Coordinates of C-alpha atoms in Angstrom, one line a residue:
Chain A
M1 CA 20.9 -43.0 -187.3
D2 CA 19.4 -39.6 -186.5
A3 CA 20.1 -37.2 -189.3
L4 CA 17.9 -34.2 -189.2
E5 CA 16.0 -32.1 -186.6
V6 CA 13.1 -30.1 -187.7
V7 CA 13.7 -26.5 -186.6
K8 CA 10.9 -25.0 -188.7
P9 CA 8.3 -27.4 -190.3
G10 CA 7.4 -25.2 -193.3
L11 CA 3.9 -25.1 -194.7
L12 CA 3.3 -28.8 -195.3
T13 CA 6.3 -31.1 -195.2
T14 CA 5.8 -34.8 -195.4
V15 CA 7.9 -38.0 -195.9
Q16 CA 7.1 -39.6 -199.2
D17 CA 8.5 -42.3 -201.5
L18 CA 7.0 -43.6 -204.7
G19 CA 3.7 -44.6 -203.1
R20 CA 1.8 -47.6 -201.8
I21 CA 1.2 -50.3 -204.3
G22 CA -1.4 -53.0 -203.9
C23 CA -3.7 -51.5 -201.2
Q24 CA -6.3 -49.6 -203.2
K25 CA -8.5 -52.6 -202.9
Y26 CA -8.6 -51.9 -199.2
G27 CA -9.6 -48.3 -199.9
V28 CA -6.1 -47.1 -199.1
P29 CA -4.9 -44.2 -201.3
S30 CA -1.6 -44.8 -203.2
S31 CA 0.0 -41.5 -201.8
G32 CA 3.6 -41.0 -202.7
A33 CA 5.5 -38.0 -203.9
M34 CA 3.3 -35.6 -206.0
D35 CA 6.3 -34.9 -208.3
Q36 CA 8.0 -38.3 -208.6
T37 CA 10.3 -37.0 -211.3
A38 CA 11.8 -34.6 -208.8
L39 CA 12.0 -37.2 -206.0
R40 CA 13.6 -39.8 -208.2
A41 CA 16.2 -37.3 -209.5
A42 CA 17.0 -36.1 -206.0
N43 CA 17.6 -39.7 -204.8
L44 CA 19.8 -40.6 -207.8
L45 CA 21.9 -37.4 -207.1
V46 CA 22.8 -38.6 -203.6
G47 CA 23.3 -42.2 -204.7
N48 CA 20.1 -43.6 -203.2
E49 CA 17.8 -46.1 -204.8
E50 CA 15.4 -43.9 -206.8
G51 CA 12.5 -44.9 -204.7
A52 CA 14.0 -44.1 -201.3
A53 CA 11.9 -41.9 -199.0
G54 CA 12.6 -38.2 -199.0
L55 CA 10.9 -35.0 -197.8
E56 CA 8.2 -33.2 -199.9
A57 CA 8.0 -29.5 -199.0
T58 CA 5.1 -27.4 -200.2
G59 CA 5.5 -23.7 -201.0
E60 CA 7.5 -22.7 -198.0
G61 CA 10.1 -25.3 -197.1
P62 CA 11.3 -26.4 -193.7
A63 CA 14.5 -25.5 -191.9
L64 CA 16.4 -28.6 -190.7
R65 CA 19.5 -29.0 -188.5
A66 CA 21.9 -31.7 -189.6
L67 CA 22.7 -34.1 -186.8
A68 CA 25.3 -36.0 -188.8
D69 CA 27.5 -35.4 -191.9
S70 CA 25.6 -36.3 -195.0
V71 CA 25.0 -35.6 -198.6
I72 CA 21.7 -34.0 -199.7
A73 CA 20.1 -32.9 -202.9
I74 CA 17.1 -30.6 -203.4
V75 CA 15.1 -30.9 -206.6
G76 CA 11.9 -29.1 -207.6
P77 CA 10.8 -25.5 -208.1
D78 CA 12.7 -22.3 -208.4
M79 CA 13.8 -21.6 -204.8
E80 CA 16.8 -20.3 -202.8
P81 CA 17.9 -22.9 -200.2
L82 CA 20.6 -22.0 -197.7
I83 CA 23.1 -23.9 -195.6
D84 CA 24.1 -21.7 -192.6
G85 CA 23.1 -18.7 -194.7
R86 CA 25.1 -19.6 -197.8
P87 CA 23.2 -20.4 -201.0
V88 CA 23.0 -24.1 -202.0
E89 CA 22.7 -25.2 -205.6
C90 CA 19.4 -26.9 -206.4
G91 CA 19.6 -30.1 -208.5
A92 CA 23.0 -31.0 -207.2
A93 CA 24.5 -33.3 -204.6
T94 CA 25.7 -31.1 -201.7
E95 CA 27.6 -32.0 -198.5
I96 CA 26.2 -30.9 -195.2
R97 CA 28.1 -31.1 -191.9
S98 CA 26.7 -32.1 -188.5
G99 CA 25.4 -28.9 -186.8
Q100 CA 24.7 -27.0 -190.0
L101 CA 21.3 -25.5 -190.6
L102 CA 19.6 -26.2 -194.0
D103 CA 16.8 -23.8 -194.8
L104 CA 14.9 -24.8 -197.9
G105 CA 13.4 -21.3 -198.3
R106 CA 10.3 -20.5 -200.3
A107 CA 9.3 -21.6 -203.8
R108 CA 9.3 -18.6 -206.1
R109 CA 7.9 -20.5 -209.0
G110 CA 6.6 -24.0 -208.7
L111 CA 5.2 -25.6 -205.6
R112 CA 6.9 -28.7 -204.3
A113 CA 10.5 -29.3 -203.5
Y114 CA 12.1 -32.7 -202.7
L115 CA 14.9 -33.2 -200.3
A116 CA 16.8 -36.5 -200.6
V117 CA 19.3 -37.5 -198.0
D118 CA 22.0 -40.1 -198.4
G119 CA 20.6 -43.3 -197.0
G120 CA 16.9 -42.2 -197.4
I121 CA 14.6 -41.0 -194.7
D122 CA 14.0 -44.0 -192.4
V123 CA 10.5 -44.3 -191.1
P124 CA 8.6 -47.6 -190.6
L125 CA 7.3 -49.3 -193.7
M126 CA 3.5 -49.3 -193.5
L127 CA 1.6 -51.4 -196.0
G128 CA 4.8 -51.6 -198.0
S129 CA 5.6 -47.9 -198.3
R130 CA 7.2 -45.1 -196.3
S131 CA 4.8 -42.5 -197.7
T132 CA 2.6 -40.3 -195.5
C133 CA -1.1 -40.9 -196.1
L134 CA -2.7 -37.7 -194.8
P135 CA -6.4 -38.7 -195.4
A136 CA -6.1 -41.8 -193.2
A137 CA -3.4 -40.4 -191.0
F138 CA -0.8 -43.1 -191.1
G139 CA 2.6 -43.8 -192.7
G140 CA 5.5 -41.4 -193.1
F141 CA 6.5 -39.7 -189.9
Q142 CA 3.7 -40.7 -187.4
G143 CA 1.0 -40.3 -190.2
R144 CA 1.3 -36.5 -190.3
A145 CA 3.1 -33.5 -191.6
L146 CA 6.4 -32.6 -189.8
R147 CA 6.4 -30.4 -186.8
R148 CA 9.1 -28.4 -185.0
G149 CA 11.3 -30.7 -182.9
D150 CA 10.7 -33.9 -184.9
I151 CA 13.9 -35.9 -185.4
L152 CA 14.3 -37.8 -188.6
A153 CA 16.5 -40.8 -189.1
V154 CA 18.2 -42.0 -192.2
G155 CA 18.8 -45.6 -193.4
A156 CA 22.1 -47.3 -193.7
V157 CA 24.5 -45.3 -195.9
G158 CA 26.3 -47.4 -198.5
T159 CA 29.7 -46.8 -199.9
R160 CA 29.5 -43.4 -201.5
P161 CA 30.5 -43.5 -205.2
V162 CA 33.5 -41.4 -206.0
G163 CA 32.7 -37.9 -207.2
I164 CA 29.2 -37.8 -205.8
K165 CA 29.8 -34.3 -204.6
G166 CA 30.0 -32.9 -208.2
R167 CA 26.8 -34.5 -209.4
R168 CA 24.2 -32.2 -210.8
L169 CA 21.2 -32.5 -213.1
P170 CA 22.0 -31.6 -216.7
Q171 CA 20.9 -28.2 -217.8
G172 CA 17.2 -28.2 -218.9
W173 CA 16.7 -31.7 -217.5
L174 CA 13.6 -30.7 -215.5
S175 CA 10.6 -29.4 -217.5
P176 CA 10.4 -25.6 -217.4
L177 CA 7.7 -24.2 -215.1
G178 CA 5.8 -22.1 -217.7
E179 CA 2.7 -20.0 -217.2
A180 CA 0.5 -22.2 -219.4
L181 CA 0.5 -25.9 -218.8
T182 CA -0.5 -28.4 -221.4
L183 CA -1.5 -31.7 -220.0
R184 CA -1.6 -34.7 -222.2
V185 CA -4.5 -37.1 -221.6
T186 CA -6.0 -40.3 -222.9
L187 CA -9.8 -40.2 -223.1
G188 CA -11.8 -42.6 -220.9
P189 CA -12.7 -44.6 -219.0
Q190 CA -16.1 -42.8 -219.2
D191 CA -15.7 -40.4 -222.1
D192 CA -18.9 -42.1 -223.6
R193 CA -20.8 -40.3 -220.8
F194 CA -20.2 -36.9 -222.5
T195 CA -21.6 -35.3 -225.6
P196 CA -19.3 -34.9 -228.6
E197 CA -19.6 -31.2 -227.9
G198 CA -18.6 -31.8 -224.3
I199 CA -15.5 -33.7 -225.4
R200 CA -14.6 -30.8 -227.8
T201 CA -15.1 -28.2 -225.0
F202 CA -12.8 -30.2 -222.8
L203 CA -10.0 -30.6 -225.4
T204 CA -10.2 -27.0 -226.7
G205 CA -11.1 -25.0 -223.7
T206 CA -8.7 -23.3 -221.3
Y207 CA -9.1 -24.0 -217.6
R208 CA -7.8 -22.2 -214.6
L209 CA -6.5 -23.9 -211.5
M210 CA -8.6 -23.0 -208.5
P211 CA -7.2 -22.4 -205.0
E212 CA -8.7 -25.6 -203.9
M213 CA -5.7 -27.8 -204.5
D214 CA -4.0 -30.3 -202.3
R215 CA -2.5 -33.7 -202.4
M216 CA -5.9 -35.3 -203.1
G217 CA -6.7 -33.2 -206.2
V218 CA -7.1 -29.9 -207.9
R219 CA -10.3 -28.2 -209.1
L220 CA -10.3 -26.3 -212.4
Q221 CA -12.6 -23.7 -213.7
G222 CA -13.5 -23.1 -217.3
P223 CA -16.1 -23.8 -220.0
P224 CA -18.5 -26.4 -218.6
I225 CA -18.2 -29.9 -220.0
L226 CA -21.6 -31.3 -220.9
H227 CA -22.7 -34.8 -219.9
R228 CA -25.0 -36.9 -222.0
S229 CA -27.3 -37.8 -219.1
G230 CA -26.0 -36.9 -215.7
A231 CA -22.6 -37.0 -214.0
D232 CA -23.1 -40.2 -211.9
V233 CA -21.6 -43.6 -212.7
I234 CA -21.6 -46.7 -210.6
S235 CA -18.6 -46.0 -208.2
D236 CA -15.4 -47.5 -209.5
S237 CA -11.6 -47.2 -209.2
I238 CA -10.0 -43.8 -209.7
P239 CA -6.5 -43.9 -211.3
L240 CA -3.9 -41.3 -210.6
G241 CA -4.5 -38.3 -212.8
A242 CA -8.2 -39.2 -213.5
I243 CA -10.3 -36.2 -214.5
Q244 CA -13.7 -36.4 -213.0
V245 CA -16.5 -34.1 -214.0
P246 CA -19.4 -33.6 -211.5
A247 CA -22.8 -32.2 -212.6
D248 CA -21.5 -28.6 -212.7
G249 CA -19.2 -29.5 -215.6
Q250 CA -16.1 -28.3 -213.9
P251 CA -13.2 -30.8 -214.0
I252 CA -11.4 -32.1 -211.0
I253 CA -8.0 -33.9 -211.4
L254 CA -7.4 -36.5 -208.8
L255 CA -3.9 -36.9 -207.4
A256 CA -1.7 -39.0 -205.0
D257 CA -3.9 -38.9 -201.9
R258 CA -7.2 -39.3 -203.9
Q259 CA -10.0 -41.5 -202.6
T260 CA -9.7 -44.9 -204.2
T261 CA -13.2 -45.0 -205.6
G262 CA -15.7 -42.5 -206.8
G263 CA -19.0 -42.1 -208.7
Y264 CA -18.5 -39.1 -211.0
A265 CA -17.9 -39.8 -214.7
K266 CA -14.2 -39.7 -215.6
I267 CA -13.7 -38.1 -219.0
A268 CA -9.9 -38.7 -219.3
V269 CA -6.7 -39.6 -217.5
V270 CA -3.6 -37.4 -217.4
L271 CA -0.3 -39.0 -218.4
R272 CA 1.7 -39.9 -215.3
E273 CA 4.6 -37.7 -216.4
D274 CA 2.3 -34.7 -216.8
V275 CA 0.7 -35.4 -213.4
Y276 CA 4.1 -34.8 -211.9
R277 CA 4.4 -31.5 -213.8
L278 CA 0.9 -30.5 -212.6
A279 CA 2.3 -31.0 -209.0
Q280 CA 4.4 -27.9 -209.6
A281 CA 1.5 -25.7 -210.8
T282 CA 0.0 -23.0 -208.6
P283 CA -3.5 -21.5 -208.3
G284 CA -4.5 -19.3 -211.2
Q285 CA -2.3 -21.1 -213.7
V286 CA -3.9 -21.9 -217.1
V287 CA -4.3 -25.5 -218.2
R288 CA -5.1 -27.0 -221.5
F289 CA -5.6 -30.6 -222.4
R290 CA -4.2 -32.5 -225.4
Q291 CA -5.5 -35.9 -226.4
M292 CA -3.2 -38.8 -227.1
S293 CA -3.9 -42.4 -227.9
V294 CA -2.9 -45.0 -225.3
E295 CA -0.2 -46.3 -227.6
E296 CA 1.3 -42.8 -227.8
A297 CA 1.0 -42.3 -224.1
Q298 CA 2.8 -45.6 -223.5
A299 CA 5.6 -44.7 -225.9
S300 CA 5.9 -41.4 -224.1
L301 CA 6.2 -43.2 -220.8
R302 CA 8.9 -45.4 -222.3
R303 CA 10.9 -42.3 -223.3
Y304 CA 10.4 -40.7 -219.9
E305 CA 11.6 -43.8 -218.0
A306 CA 14.6 -44.0 -220.3
K307 CA 15.5 -40.4 -219.5
I308 CA 15.4 -41.2 -215.8
Q309 CA 17.4 -44.4 -216.1
A310 CA 20.0 -42.6 -218.2
L311 CA 20.6 -40.0 -215.5
P312 CA 23.2 -41.9 -213.5
Q313 CA 25.1 -42.6 -216.7
T314 CA 25.5 -38.9 -217.4
W315 CA 27.5 -38.7 -214.2
Q316 CA 29.6 -41.8 -214.9
S317 CA 30.4 -40.7 -218.4
G318 CA 31.7 -37.4 -217.2
G319 CA 28.7 -35.2 -218.0
A320 CA 28.7 -33.7 -214.6
H321 CA 32.5 -33.6 -214.2
P322 CA 34.6 -30.6 -215.1
S323 CA 35.5 -30.6 -218.7
Y324 CA 37.3 -28.1 -220.9
I325 CA 37.4 -27.3 -224.6
L326 CA 40.9 -27.1 -225.8
Q327 CA 41.6 -25.4 -229.2
L328 CA 44.7 -26.6 -231.0
K329 CA 45.2 -25.1 -234.5
D330 CA 41.8 -25.7 -236.2
R331 CA 40.8 -28.6 -234.1
S332 CA 39.0 -28.6 -230.8
Y333 CA 39.1 -31.2 -228.0
R334 CA 37.0 -31.9 -225.0
V335 CA 39.2 -32.7 -222.0
S336 CA 37.4 -34.1 -219.0
V337 CA 38.7 -35.0 -215.6
K338 CA 37.0 -37.7 -213.5
G339 CA 37.8 -39.3 -210.2
G340 CA 39.2 -37.9 -206.9
E341 CA 41.1 -38.8 -203.8
G342 CA 44.4 -39.1 -205.5
T343 CA 43.4 -40.9 -208.7
Y344 CA 42.3 -38.9 -211.7
R345 CA 41.3 -40.0 -215.2
V346 CA 41.9 -37.5 -217.9
S347 CA 40.2 -38.2 -221.2
V348 CA 40.6 -36.3 -224.4
Q349 CA 38.0 -36.4 -227.2
E350 CA 38.2 -34.6 -230.5
Q351 CA 35.1 -32.4 -231.1
A352 CA 33.2 -31.3 -234.2
G353 CA 31.3 -34.4 -235.1
R354 CA 34.2 -36.6 -235.9
K355 CA 34.7 -39.9 -234.3
P356 CA 36.4 -39.6 -231.0
E357 CA 40.1 -39.8 -231.4
G358 CA 42.9 -39.6 -229.0
G359 CA 43.2 -41.7 -225.9
E360 CA 42.8 -41.8 -222.2
E361 CA 45.5 -41.5 -219.7
T362 CA 45.4 -42.6 -216.1
Chain B
M1 CA -17.3 -72.0 -220.2
S2 CA -19.9 -70.9 -222.6
R3 CA -18.9 -67.9 -224.8
D4 CA -22.1 -66.2 -223.6
S5 CA -20.6 -65.5 -220.2
R6 CA -18.3 -62.9 -221.8
I7 CA -21.0 -61.1 -223.6
G8 CA -21.2 -57.6 -222.2
V9 CA -17.6 -57.7 -221.0
R10 CA -15.7 -54.5 -222.0
F11 CA -12.0 -53.7 -221.8
I12 CA -11.6 -50.0 -221.2
D13 CA -8.3 -48.1 -220.9
A14 CA -8.1 -45.7 -218.0
G15 CA -4.8 -44.0 -218.8
E16 CA -1.5 -45.5 -219.9
S17 CA -1.2 -48.0 -217.1
C18 CA -4.7 -49.1 -216.1
L19 CA -7.0 -51.5 -217.9
V20 CA -10.6 -51.6 -216.6
V21 CA -12.5 -54.9 -217.2
E22 CA -16.2 -54.0 -217.0
L23 CA -18.4 -57.0 -216.5
G24 CA -21.7 -55.1 -216.6
D25 CA -23.4 -51.9 -215.8
R26 CA -25.5 -52.5 -212.7
I27 CA -25.3 -53.1 -209.0
D28 CA -25.9 -56.7 -208.5
V29 CA -24.5 -59.3 -206.1
A30 CA -24.0 -62.0 -208.7
L31 CA -22.1 -59.6 -211.0
N32 CA -20.1 -58.3 -208.1
L33 CA -19.1 -61.9 -207.2
Q34 CA -17.8 -62.4 -210.7
V35 CA -15.7 -59.3 -210.3
R36 CA -14.3 -60.7 -207.1
A37 CA -13.6 -64.1 -208.7
L38 CA -11.7 -62.4 -211.6
C39 CA -9.8 -60.3 -209.1
L40 CA -8.7 -63.4 -207.1
A41 CA -7.7 -65.1 -210.4
V42 CA -5.6 -62.1 -211.5
E43 CA -3.9 -62.0 -208.2
R44 CA -3.2 -65.8 -208.2
A45 CA -1.9 -65.6 -211.8
G46 CA 0.8 -63.2 -210.7
L47 CA 1.4 -61.9 -214.2
A48 CA 4.7 -60.0 -214.5
G49 CA 4.1 -56.3 -214.8
V50 CA 0.6 -56.4 -213.1
Q51 CA 0.9 -54.2 -210.0
E52 CA -2.5 -54.4 -208.5
A53 CA -6.2 -55.2 -209.1
V54 CA -9.0 -53.1 -207.6
P55 CA -12.4 -54.7 -207.5
T56 CA -15.5 -52.4 -207.5
Y57 CA -19.2 -53.0 -207.9
R58 CA -19.2 -54.1 -211.6
S59 CA -15.6 -53.8 -212.8
L60 CA -12.0 -54.7 -212.0
A61 CA -9.3 -52.1 -212.5
I62 CA -6.0 -53.7 -213.3
Y63 CA -2.9 -51.5 -212.8
Y64 CA 0.1 -52.5 -214.8
D65 CA 3.5 -51.4 -216.0
P66 CA 3.3 -51.1 -219.8
L67 CA 7.1 -51.3 -219.9
R68 CA 6.8 -54.8 -218.5
I69 CA 3.6 -56.2 -220.0
G70 CA 2.0 -55.0 -223.3
R71 CA -1.6 -54.0 -223.3
G72 CA -2.4 -56.7 -225.9
A73 CA -0.7 -59.5 -223.9
L74 CA -2.5 -58.3 -220.8
K75 CA -5.9 -58.4 -222.5
E76 CA -5.2 -61.9 -223.8
N77 CA -4.2 -63.1 -220.3
I78 CA -7.3 -61.5 -218.8
D79 CA -9.5 -63.0 -221.5
A80 CA -8.2 -66.5 -220.6
L81 CA -8.9 -65.9 -216.9
L82 CA -12.4 -64.7 -217.7
C83 CA -13.1 -68.0 -219.4
L84 CA -12.0 -69.8 -216.2
T85 CA -13.7 -67.6 -213.6
L86 CA -17.0 -66.3 -214.9
D87 CA -18.9 -69.5 -214.6
Q88 CA -17.3 -70.6 -211.3
V89 CA -18.1 -67.9 -208.8
E90 CA -18.4 -68.6 -205.1
H91 CA -20.0 -66.7 -202.4
G92 CA -17.7 -65.3 -199.8
S93 CA -18.0 -67.8 -197.0
R94 CA -17.0 -65.3 -194.3
V95 CA -19.6 -63.5 -192.2
V96 CA -18.2 -60.6 -190.2
E97 CA -20.3 -59.5 -187.2
I98 CA -20.2 -55.8 -186.3
P99 CA -21.2 -55.2 -182.7
T100 CA -23.2 -52.0 -182.7
V101 CA -24.5 -49.7 -180.0
Y102 CA -27.6 -48.0 -181.4
G103 CA -28.9 -44.6 -180.5
G104 CA -27.9 -42.2 -177.8
E105 CA -24.5 -40.5 -178.1
C106 CA -23.4 -43.3 -180.5
G107 CA -26.3 -42.8 -182.9
P108 CA -27.5 -39.3 -182.7
D109 CA -29.8 -39.6 -185.8
L110 CA -31.7 -42.8 -184.7
E111 CA -34.5 -40.6 -183.5
F112 CA -34.7 -38.8 -186.8
V113 CA -34.7 -42.0 -188.8
A114 CA -37.5 -43.4 -186.6
R115 CA -39.6 -40.2 -187.1
H116 CA -38.9 -40.0 -190.8
T117 CA -39.8 -43.7 -191.5
G118 CA -42.7 -43.8 -189.1
L119 CA -41.1 -46.7 -187.2
S120 CA -40.2 -47.0 -183.6
E121 CA -36.5 -46.9 -182.7
D122 CA -36.6 -50.6 -181.8
E123 CA -38.1 -51.4 -185.3
V124 CA -35.4 -49.4 -187.0
I125 CA -32.8 -51.4 -185.0
R126 CA -34.5 -54.6 -185.9
L127 CA -34.7 -53.8 -189.6
H128 CA -31.0 -52.8 -189.6
T129 CA -29.7 -55.9 -187.7
E130 CA -31.9 -58.4 -189.7
P131 CA -30.2 -58.6 -193.1
L132 CA -27.0 -60.1 -194.2
Y133 CA -25.2 -57.3 -196.1
H134 CA -23.0 -58.0 -199.0
V135 CA -19.7 -56.2 -199.2
Y136 CA -19.5 -54.9 -202.7
M137 CA -16.2 -53.2 -202.3
L138 CA -13.9 -51.1 -200.0
G139 CA -13.1 -47.6 -201.0
F140 CA -13.0 -43.9 -200.2
T141 CA -10.0 -43.5 -197.9
G142 CA -9.2 -46.4 -195.6
G143 CA -11.5 -49.4 -195.8
F144 CA -14.9 -47.9 -196.1
P145 CA -17.2 -50.9 -196.9
Y146 CA -19.9 -50.4 -199.6
L147 CA -22.7 -52.6 -198.3
G148 CA -25.8 -53.8 -200.1
G149 CA -29.0 -55.1 -198.6
L150 CA -30.5 -52.2 -196.6
S151 CA -34.2 -52.5 -196.0
E152 CA -36.1 -50.1 -198.3
R153 CA -38.1 -49.1 -195.3
L154 CA -35.0 -47.5 -193.8
S155 CA -34.4 -45.2 -196.7
V156 CA -33.7 -41.6 -195.5
P157 CA -32.2 -38.5 -197.1
R158 CA -28.7 -37.4 -196.3
L159 CA -28.1 -34.5 -193.9
H160 CA -28.5 -31.1 -195.5
T161 CA -25.2 -30.0 -194.1
P162 CA -22.6 -32.8 -193.6
R163 CA -21.0 -33.0 -190.2
L164 CA -17.4 -31.9 -190.1
K165 CA -16.5 -34.8 -187.8
V166 CA -18.1 -38.2 -187.6
P167 CA -16.3 -40.4 -185.1
A168 CA -14.6 -43.6 -186.3
G169 CA -16.8 -46.6 -186.1
S170 CA -20.0 -44.6 -186.8
I171 CA -22.7 -46.5 -188.7
G172 CA -24.7 -44.5 -191.1
I173 CA -27.6 -44.8 -193.5
A174 CA -28.4 -42.7 -196.6
G175 CA -30.7 -43.4 -199.5
T176 CA -30.6 -47.2 -199.9
Q177 CA -27.1 -47.5 -198.5
T178 CA -25.6 -48.3 -195.1
G179 CA -22.0 -48.2 -194.1
V180 CA -19.4 -47.8 -191.4
Y181 CA -16.9 -44.9 -191.1
P182 CA -13.6 -46.6 -190.4
L183 CA -11.9 -43.3 -189.6
E184 CA -13.0 -40.0 -188.1
S185 CA -14.0 -38.0 -191.2
P186 CA -16.6 -35.5 -192.4
G187 CA -19.9 -37.2 -193.4
G188 CA -23.4 -36.6 -194.5
W189 CA -25.0 -39.9 -193.7
R190 CA -27.5 -40.3 -190.8
I191 CA -25.6 -41.8 -187.9
I192 CA -27.7 -44.5 -186.1
G193 CA -25.0 -46.3 -184.1
R194 CA -21.4 -47.0 -183.5
T195 CA -19.1 -50.1 -183.3
S196 CA -16.0 -50.6 -181.3
L197 CA -14.7 -52.9 -184.0
C198 CA -11.5 -51.4 -185.5
L199 CA -12.2 -51.3 -189.2
F200 CA -8.8 -50.0 -190.3
D201 CA -5.4 -50.8 -188.9
P202 CA -2.6 -50.0 -191.3
S203 CA 0.0 -51.8 -189.1
R204 CA -1.6 -55.1 -190.2
Q205 CA -0.6 -56.7 -193.5
I206 CA -4.3 -56.8 -194.4
P207 CA -5.5 -53.5 -192.9
T208 CA -9.3 -54.2 -192.9
P209 CA -11.2 -57.0 -191.1
I210 CA -13.9 -56.8 -193.8
L211 CA -13.0 -57.7 -197.4
P212 CA -14.8 -57.4 -200.7
G213 CA -17.2 -60.4 -201.1
D214 CA -17.7 -60.9 -197.4
T215 CA -21.0 -60.8 -195.7
V216 CA -21.6 -58.4 -192.8
R217 CA -24.2 -58.5 -190.0
F218 CA -24.8 -55.8 -187.4
V219 CA -25.4 -57.2 -184.0
Q220 CA -26.9 -55.0 -181.3
S221 CA -24.6 -54.5 -178.2
P222 CA -26.1 -53.4 -174.9
Q223 CA -26.1 -49.7 -174.3
R224 CA -23.7 -49.9 -171.3
E225 CA -20.9 -50.7 -173.7
S226 CA -21.4 -47.3 -175.3
Q227 CA -18.8 -45.7 -173.1
E228 CA -16.2 -48.3 -174.1
A229 CA -17.1 -48.0 -177.7
T230 CA -16.7 -44.2 -177.5
T231 CA -13.4 -44.5 -175.8
E232 CA -12.0 -47.0 -178.2
A233 CA -13.2 -45.1 -181.2
R234 CA -11.5 -42.0 -180.0
H235 CA -8.1 -43.7 -179.7

């Protein structure tokens, strides 16, 4: 079903899902959303599978005409999207009517905004993914960034859960976009190619993001990281977030559309969760690196995944529904209302750390 | 297997969800065939939580979901597969022929290569079509084959300034390497010819006609096909 017409394409807007798995051995980049935290959250807000395809807007977002009634969510940087000139809340499920104009606006802080549409953007699966692979010009919408006049379809829309309209991300759920960014890393696979001093420089220095940044990677500038004997290794696989250091000692962090293999020594790999935070950084921003063990990194990944998996439950348990604090004598109660379309569920819970008392009425 | 086969094997973490199994530290066909054998064994084993395996010259990168398979369990499984595979490597049986138009518009640097090496253009073509090249791995962006076996007599320096656009199908040499550009891209290798063979088609389940472990041979096509090759490469 046709859902959106591109009225203004924005700076670089592409269709992305969670990436292409299993094709790096053919030299095919994994691609996928640069900030997967934001895409997954946007999908969950509109009731999609978290890996459905959405739009990734860069800096200046697109303007899109709705061709059907739908539910959308925008998650990402600090921006001011509009529907027919009226402000739209970011990080919340929003209804859009056929004929209305959605303008994502410009990112004031941060870089990449994600638009999820109920049903997911429907483009052909290529090598198992709907992501646009810009370096090899395939996947997504005709293997390229969106242009004016493109018509995007959405997939089949399931039964919409009750109360989807009120869904919003809990306050502070997204990491704040600070001035300085600390990226957690695990050393390796080729940290043994650097001098102890080189490793120390890397872990204590401050690096600045250079303007050369795109979906393939970002260059950083700072104190040079010293190799033991040359920067070249026998070319091998480059994981997402790998930090390679060429002969000039200036690190490059490789991202979603990176080449699959490379021959510069890789000093460390950024934790996946922090790669997604890096996707929101802009040129000039200061970056520091903090070392973690692989065990710590995996424990952190477990917490991160749990946080995302818990997101839909915050809506089911009333977190995103209207609730009121009711004071009666010296006691306070949280009263929340769930449901809609004629049936409401009112629940009353006593506050102040005691076990919930009271009951529910339907 | 003998325990000796595993001497020199290193497990290296490359982040929280990638384990690199390094079988050695040199470019060598026998070592590379071991990497390929291990890759096939890992894929056949279908371990839950293992997402993909990427074979390169001398190591296999195994991407996994640490929430589904622990690093310790993964290492144990790989160790068991190493016992089975290291002593039983097979050469890839496939030979892929690459029809190539040398020189002219298709190979603008053939003349330079001849001059630099002191050979005639025909000798350059003969030395390039003679060997069977081993495909060590595919990489870069979209099926670039890393080939081994170029005649040392064809060793030439890269271009000082890379070309901004090298047409798809271009065959280049640089240093001791030769390769084919599957897609139009920038490039600094000396271009001596071009093939009409499509080296990357993402609409196919296996997007590349050449796979790691294959053997490749360049076969000279008559010049008159040059127009067809050009047209096809442009589409």
